[in-house]
């Protein structure tokens, strides 16, 4: 089956996906969801390629590789490299996440390819960058979480560092790489030239530290763990009503006054311990204890309604199943449906950005390894006899 664009937005672009694990496949999924013809290059089945997403039949793999086509190529064989270069000659974008030296060894680095394809955009994702003292280290999500400082500000004080519950370094690196590719495609429209772009798990996480790095660079203050409470805006965090936990966010003096009124504690507004931001910071523990004592008088539903009606942000803390069942999530339509030829009906989370005229769609379930090899090789002009010979030789 030829390429079926998920959206007309990027349907004119072809992307060769040389990535494995999560960061690179996430980048390419972003492009595929808006219609780019993403061709996933995998090692042949007999060579047992990457299975770190739980295998090609697993839910993780199905989510990450939707809207792509798959071809197998043995990149340890010169013929496999030749076919890859032939495929790249038809592409606008190449994405890879090998160790920085591997692409040079294979002869598929940007400088080599750009000599014949000056319009090519080449994106590299690594653990720590393309050059520098740590460039050759293996990079994984949790390593980047730790080295970026994220784990030092996550978790409860005194409990030691804590990882975030999702592979945030992988996901962010992939999303930032996709953003860089889109910028490069836009720039190519005026210059007519492609370019090399790169990001890393470490850079992505340092960037995502956001106001925490600003606190160090501008204020000279080293952030620490604040648990479930916001480090600078108090009271903001997790609080307990009669029937369970919820989040409350109180930002600014006006909202603080509304919060106190709703909670039945207007005297806190003028209480020297709590009347300003500094006082609430110094007396955080006593304030939080007082808040929880008052919240215990009613269930969460009562407080969520009262606070939100009064202009104070408040919400339930859902488990993942409850998220999918959440009324507002259903209304937003972020859960999409697709039918897999191999697994039947599937529901997957779609993109969080809604383009009204060219929305992203999920039109193709994740492919089996090499499912589209013959189709893509035919598109490159290979005859059946040549394909048969290459197959027998283990090239694809």
Coordinates of C-alpha atoms in Angstrom, one line a residue:
X1 CA 0.0 0.0 0.0
X2 CA 1.6 3.4 -1.0
X3 CA 2.1 6.2 1.4
X4 CA -1.2 7.5 2.8
X5 CA -0.6 11.0 4.3
X6 CA -2.1 11.5 7.7
X7 CA -2.4 15.2 6.8
X8 CA -1.7 17.4 3.8
X9 CA 0.5 19.6 5.9
X10 CA 3.7 17.7 5.4
X11 CA 2.7 15.2 2.7
X12 CA 5.2 16.6 0.2
X13 CA 8.2 15.6 2.4
X14 CA 9.9 12.2 2.7
X15 CA 11.8 11.3 5.9
X16 CA 14.2 8.4 6.3
X17 CA 14.1 7.2 9.9
X18 CA 17.3 5.5 11.0
X19 CA 16.5 5.7 14.6
X20 CA 15.8 3.2 17.4
X21 CA 14.5 3.2 21.0
X22 CA 12.4 6.4 21.7
X23 CA 13.9 9.8 21.1
X24 CA 14.4 9.4 17.4
X25 CA 11.2 7.5 16.7
X26 CA 9.3 10.2 18.6
X27 CA 10.8 12.8 16.4
X28 CA 9.7 10.9 13.3
X29 CA 6.3 10.2 14.7
X30 CA 5.7 14.0 15.0
X31 CA 6.4 14.4 11.3
X32 CA 4.4 11.3 10.3
X33 CA 1.3 12.5 12.2
X34 CA 1.3 15.6 10.0
X35 CA 1.6 13.6 6.8
X36 CA 5.3 13.2 6.0
X37 CA 6.2 9.9 4.3
X38 CA 8.3 8.5 7.1
X39 CA 10.2 5.3 6.1
X40 CA 11.5 3.4 9.1
X41 CA 14.7 1.6 8.2
X42 CA 15.2 -1.5 10.4
X43 CA 17.6 -4.4 10.4
X44 CA 16.3 -7.6 8.9
X45 CA 14.4 -10.0 11.1
X46 CA 17.1 -12.6 11.2
X47 CA 19.5 -9.9 12.7
X48 CA 17.2 -9.2 15.6
X49 CA 17.0 -5.5 15.7
X50 CA 16.0 -3.2 18.6
X51 CA 13.2 -4.6 20.8
X52 CA 13.5 -2.0 23.7
X53 CA 10.0 -0.8 23.1
X54 CA 8.6 -4.2 24.1
X55 CA 8.8 -5.8 20.7
X56 CA 6.9 -4.8 17.5
X57 CA 3.7 -6.2 18.8
X58 CA 3.8 -4.3 22.1
X59 CA 1.6 -1.3 22.9
X60 CA 4.7 1.0 23.3
X61 CA 5.9 0.1 19.8
X62 CA 2.4 0.4 18.3
X63 CA 2.1 3.9 19.7
X64 CA 5.5 5.2 18.7
X65 CA 5.6 3.9 15.1
X66 CA 2.1 4.7 13.8
X67 CA 1.8 6.4 10.4
X68 CA 5.1 5.0 9.2
X69 CA 6.2 2.6 6.6
X70 CA 9.0 0.0 7.3
X71 CA 11.8 -1.3 5.2
X72 CA 14.5 -3.7 6.3
X73 CA 18.1 -3.1 5.1
X74 CA 21.2 -4.8 6.3
X75 CA 23.6 -1.9 6.9
X76 CA 26.5 -4.3 7.5
X77 CA 26.4 -5.2 3.8
X78 CA 27.7 -2.8 1.1
X79 CA 24.6 -3.5 -0.9
X80 CA 22.5 -2.5 2.0
X81 CA 24.3 0.8 2.3
X82 CA 23.9 1.4 -1.4
X83 CA 20.2 0.9 -1.2
X84 CA 20.0 3.2 1.8
X85 CA 21.8 5.9 -0.1
X86 CA 19.5 5.4 -3.0
X87 CA 16.5 5.8 -0.7
X88 CA 18.1 8.9 0.9
X89 CA 18.4 10.4 -2.6
X90 CA 14.6 10.6 -2.7
X91 CA 14.2 12.1 0.7
X92 CA 14.1 15.6 2.2
X93 CA 15.1 14.6 5.7
X94 CA 17.3 11.9 7.4
X95 CA 17.0 11.3 11.2
X96 CA 19.5 9.2 13.0
X97 CA 20.5 8.5 16.6
X98 CA 23.6 6.3 16.3
X99 CA 26.6 7.0 18.4
X100 CA 28.2 10.0 16.9
X101 CA 31.0 8.0 15.2
X102 CA 28.8 5.4 13.6
X103 CA 27.4 7.5 10.7
X104 CA 31.0 8.4 9.6
X105 CA 32.0 4.7 9.7
X106 CA 29.0 3.8 7.5
X107 CA 29.6 6.7 5.1
X108 CA 26.2 8.2 5.7
X109 CA 27.2 11.4 7.6
X110 CA 25.8 14.7 6.6
X111 CA 28.9 16.0 4.9
X112 CA 29.2 12.9 2.7
X113 CA 25.5 12.9 1.7
X114 CA 25.2 16.6 1.2
X115 CA 27.8 16.6 -1.6
X116 CA 25.2 14.9 -3.8
X117 CA 22.1 16.1 -2.0
X118 CA 22.6 19.7 -1.0
X119 CA 19.0 20.2 -0.1
X120 CA 19.1 17.3 2.4
X121 CA 18.2 18.1 6.1
X122 CA 20.0 15.8 8.4
X123 CA 19.0 15.5 12.1
X124 CA 21.1 13.7 14.7
X125 CA 19.9 12.9 18.2
X126 CA 22.5 11.7 20.8
X127 CA 22.9 11.3 24.5
X128 CA 25.3 14.1 25.1
X129 CA 26.0 15.9 21.9
X130 CA 28.0 15.3 18.7
X131 CA 31.3 16.5 20.1
X132 CA 32.9 17.0 23.5
X133 CA 34.4 14.9 26.3
X134 CA 31.2 12.8 26.8
X135 CA 30.1 12.5 23.1
X136 CA 30.8 8.8 22.8
X137 CA 29.1 7.8 26.1
X138 CA 25.9 5.7 25.8
X139 CA 23.0 8.0 26.6
X140 CA 19.7 6.9 28.2
X141 CA 16.8 8.9 29.5
X142 CA 17.4 8.4 33.3
X143 CA 21.1 9.2 32.9
X144 CA 20.1 12.6 31.3
X145 CA 17.5 13.2 34.0
X146 CA 20.1 12.9 36.6
X147 CA 22.9 14.8 34.9
X148 CA 20.6 17.7 34.0
X149 CA 19.6 18.4 37.6
X150 CA 16.0 17.3 37.1
X151 CA 16.2 14.5 39.7
X152 CA 17.7 16.9 42.2
X153 CA 14.5 18.9 42.2
X154 CA 12.1 16.0 41.9
X155 CA 10.7 14.1 45.0
X156 CA 10.4 14.9 48.7
X157 CA 13.2 16.6 50.6
X158 CA 15.3 14.0 52.4
X159 CA 14.1 11.1 50.3
X160 CA 17.0 11.3 47.8
X161 CA 16.8 12.1 44.1
X162 CA 13.7 10.9 42.1
X163 CA 13.2 10.2 38.4
X164 CA 10.2 11.6 36.6
X165 CA 7.6 8.9 35.8
X166 CA 7.9 9.3 32.0
X167 CA 10.9 9.2 29.7
X168 CA 10.9 12.9 29.5
X169 CA 14.5 13.3 28.2
X170 CA 13.8 11.0 25.2
X171 CA 10.4 12.6 24.5
X172 CA 11.7 16.2 24.7
X173 CA 14.8 15.4 22.5
X174 CA 12.5 13.9 19.9
X175 CA 10.1 16.8 19.9
X176 CA 12.8 19.4 19.8
X177 CA 14.5 17.6 16.9
X178 CA 11.2 17.6 15.0
X179 CA 10.9 21.4 15.7
X180 CA 14.4 21.9 14.3
X181 CA 13.6 19.9 11.2
X182 CA 10.5 22.1 10.6
X183 CA 12.6 25.2 11.0
X184 CA 15.2 23.8 8.6
X185 CA 12.5 23.0 6.0
X186 CA 11.1 26.5 6.3
X187 CA 14.6 28.0 5.9
X188 CA 15.3 25.8 2.8
X189 CA 12.4 27.4 1.0
X190 CA 14.4 30.7 0.9
X191 CA 18.0 29.4 0.7
X192 CA 17.4 26.3 -1.3
X193 CA 19.9 24.5 0.9
X194 CA 19.6 21.8 3.6
X195 CA 21.6 21.7 6.8
X196 CA 22.8 19.6 9.6
X197 CA 21.0 19.9 13.0
X198 CA 21.5 18.1 16.2
X199 CA 20.2 17.8 19.7
X200 CA 20.8 15.5 22.7
X201 CA 19.0 14.2 25.7
X202 CA 21.2 16.3 28.0
X203 CA 20.6 19.5 26.1
X204 CA 16.9 18.9 26.0
X205 CA 16.7 18.3 29.8
X206 CA 18.9 21.3 30.6
X207 CA 16.5 23.5 28.5
X208 CA 13.5 21.9 30.3
X209 CA 14.9 22.9 33.7
X210 CA 13.5 26.3 32.7
X211 CA 13.0 28.7 35.7
X212 CA 15.2 26.4 37.8
X213 CA 18.3 27.2 35.7
X214 CA 17.3 30.9 35.8
X215 CA 17.3 30.7 39.6
X216 CA 21.0 29.6 39.4
X217 CA 22.2 31.8 36.6
X218 CA 20.4 35.0 37.6
X219 CA 19.7 34.7 41.3
X220 CA 22.6 32.5 42.3
X221 CA 20.2 30.2 44.1
X222 CA 20.5 26.4 43.9
X223 CA 17.0 24.8 43.8
X224 CA 16.3 21.8 45.9
X225 CA 13.5 19.3 46.2
X226 CA 10.0 20.6 47.2
X227 CA 8.1 17.4 46.9
X228 CA 4.5 17.9 45.7
X229 CA 4.6 21.6 46.5
X230 CA 5.6 24.4 44.1
X231 CA 9.1 25.6 45.1
X232 CA 8.3 29.4 45.0
X233 CA 4.5 29.8 44.9
X234 CA 2.9 28.9 48.2
X235 CA 0.4 27.4 48.7
X236 CA 0.5 25.4 45.5
X237 CA 0.6 21.6 45.6
X238 CA -1.1 18.4 46.6
X239 CA -3.7 18.6 49.4
X240 CA -6.0 16.1 51.0
X241 CA -9.8 16.4 51.2
X242 CA -12.0 14.0 53.1
X243 CA -12.0 11.4 50.3
X244 CA -8.6 11.8 48.7
X245 CA -6.0 13.9 47.1
X246 CA -6.2 16.9 44.8
X247 CA -4.1 19.8 43.4
X248 CA -4.6 23.4 44.3
X249 CA -2.6 26.3 42.7
X250 CA -2.6 29.7 44.4
X251 CA -0.6 32.3 42.4
X252 CA -0.6 35.9 43.4
X253 CA -2.1 38.0 46.3
X254 CA -5.6 38.3 44.8
X255 CA -6.0 34.6 44.4
X256 CA -4.6 34.1 47.9
X257 CA -7.4 36.3 49.2
X258 CA -10.0 34.3 47.3
X259 CA -8.5 31.0 48.5
X260 CA -8.6 32.1 52.1
X261 CA -12.2 33.3 51.8
X262 CA -13.4 30.0 50.2
X263 CA -11.6 28.0 52.8
X264 CA -13.3 30.0 55.6
X265 CA -10.0 31.5 56.8
X266 CA -10.1 35.3 55.9
X267 CA -8.0 36.1 58.8
X268 CA -5.0 34.5 57.1
X269 CA -4.8 37.4 54.7
X270 CA -3.6 39.7 57.5
X271 CA -1.9 37.0 59.7
X272 CA 1.8 38.1 59.9
X273 CA 2.8 34.4 59.3
X274 CA 0.9 34.1 56.0
X275 CA 0.1 37.6 54.6
X276 CA 3.0 37.8 52.2
X277 CA 4.9 35.4 50.0
X278 CA 8.0 35.3 52.2
X279 CA 5.9 34.6 55.3
X280 CA 4.1 31.7 53.6
X281 CA 7.4 30.3 52.5
X282 CA 9.0 30.4 56.0
X283 CA 5.8 28.9 57.5
X284 CA 4.9 26.5 54.7
X285 CA 4.6 23.5 56.9
X286 CA 2.2 25.0 59.4
X287 CA 0.1 26.6 56.6
X288 CA -0.2 23.3 54.8
X289 CA -1.3 21.6 57.9
X290 CA -4.0 24.2 58.5
X291 CA -5.2 23.9 54.9
X292 CA -5.4 20.1 55.1
X293 CA -7.3 20.3 58.4
X294 CA -10.0 22.5 56.8
X295 CA -10.1 20.6 53.6
X296 CA -10.9 17.4 55.5
X297 CA -14.4 18.6 56.2
X298 CA -15.6 18.0 52.6
X299 CA -15.0 15.7 49.7
X300 CA -12.8 16.6 46.7
X301 CA -15.8 17.2 44.4
X302 CA -17.0 19.9 46.7
X303 CA -13.7 21.7 46.9
X304 CA -13.0 21.4 43.2
X305 CA -16.2 23.1 42.4
X306 CA -16.0 25.8 45.0
X307 CA -12.4 26.7 44.2
X308 CA -12.8 26.8 40.5
X309 CA -16.0 28.8 40.8
X310 CA -14.1 31.3 42.9
X311 CA -11.2 31.6 40.4
X312 CA -8.8 29.3 42.3
X313 CA -7.3 26.5 40.2
X314 CA -8.0 23.1 41.6
X315 CA -8.2 19.6 40.1
X316 CA -8.4 15.9 40.8
X317 CA -5.3 13.7 40.7
X318 CA -6.2 11.0 38.2
X319 CA -4.6 7.7 37.5
X320 CA -3.9 7.0 33.8
X321 CA -7.2 5.1 33.2
X322 CA -9.1 8.0 34.8
X323 CA -7.3 10.4 32.4
X324 CA -8.7 8.6 29.4
X325 CA -12.2 8.6 30.9
X326 CA -12.0 12.3 32.0
X327 CA -14.9 14.2 30.5
X328 CA -12.7 17.1 29.2
X329 CA -10.2 14.7 27.7
X330 CA -13.0 13.0 25.8
X331 CA -14.3 16.3 24.6
X332 CA -10.9 17.4 23.3
X333 CA -10.8 14.2 21.2
X334 CA -7.1 13.5 21.8
X335 CA -7.6 9.7 21.8
X336 CA -7.8 8.6 18.2
X337 CA -8.8 5.3 16.6
X338 CA -7.0 3.2 13.9
X339 CA -7.4 -0.3 12.6
X340 CA -4.3 -2.5 12.5
X341 CA -4.1 -5.3 9.9
X342 CA -2.2 -7.3 12.6
X343 CA -3.9 -6.3 15.8
X344 CA -7.4 -5.0 14.9
X345 CA -9.0 -2.0 16.4
X346 CA -6.6 0.3 18.4
X347 CA -7.0 3.5 20.4
X348 CA -3.9 5.8 20.6
X349 CA -3.2 9.2 22.0
X350 CA -2.9 11.7 19.1
X351 CA -1.1 15.1 18.9
X352 CA -1.8 17.8 21.5
X353 CA -1.8 20.6 18.9
X354 CA -4.9 21.1 16.8
X355 CA -4.5 22.7 13.4
X356 CA -8.0 23.5 12.3
X357 CA -7.4 23.3 8.6
X358 CA -4.6 20.6 8.4
X359 CA -5.1 18.5 11.6
X360 CA -2.9 15.5 12.4
X361 CA -4.5 12.1 12.0
X362 CA -3.6 8.5 12.7
X363 CA -4.3 6.7 9.4
X364 CA -1.9 3.8 9.6
X365 CA -1.1 1.5 12.5
X366 CA 2.5 0.7 13.3
X367 CA 4.0 -1.6 10.6
X368 CA 5.6 -5.0 11.1
X369 CA 9.4 -5.0 10.5
X370 CA 10.0 -4.7 6.8
X371 CA 6.3 -4.8 5.9
X372 CA 6.8 -2.3 3.1
X373 CA 10.2 -3.4 1.8
X374 CA 9.0 -4.6 -1.5
X375 CA 6.7 -1.6 -2.0
X376 CA 9.5 0.9 -1.3
X377 CA 12.1 -0.9 -3.4
X378 CA 9.7 -0.9 -6.3
X379 CA 9.3 2.9 -5.8
X380 CA 13.1 3.1 -6.1
X381 CA 12.9 1.3 -9.5
X382 CA 14.2 -2.2 -8.5
X383 CA 13.0 -5.1 -10.7
X384 CA 11.5 -8.2 -9.1
X385 CA 14.5 -10.3 -10.1
X386 CA 16.9 -7.9 -8.5
X387 CA 14.8 -7.8 -5.3
X388 CA 14.7 -11.6 -5.2
X389 CA 18.5 -11.8 -5.5
X390 CA 19.0 -9.2 -2.7
X391 CA 16.6 -11.0 -0.5
X392 CA 18.4 -14.3 -0.9
X393 CA 21.7 -12.5 -0.1
X394 CA 20.2 -11.1 3.2
X395 CA 20.5 -7.5 2.1
X396 CA 16.9 -6.7 3.2

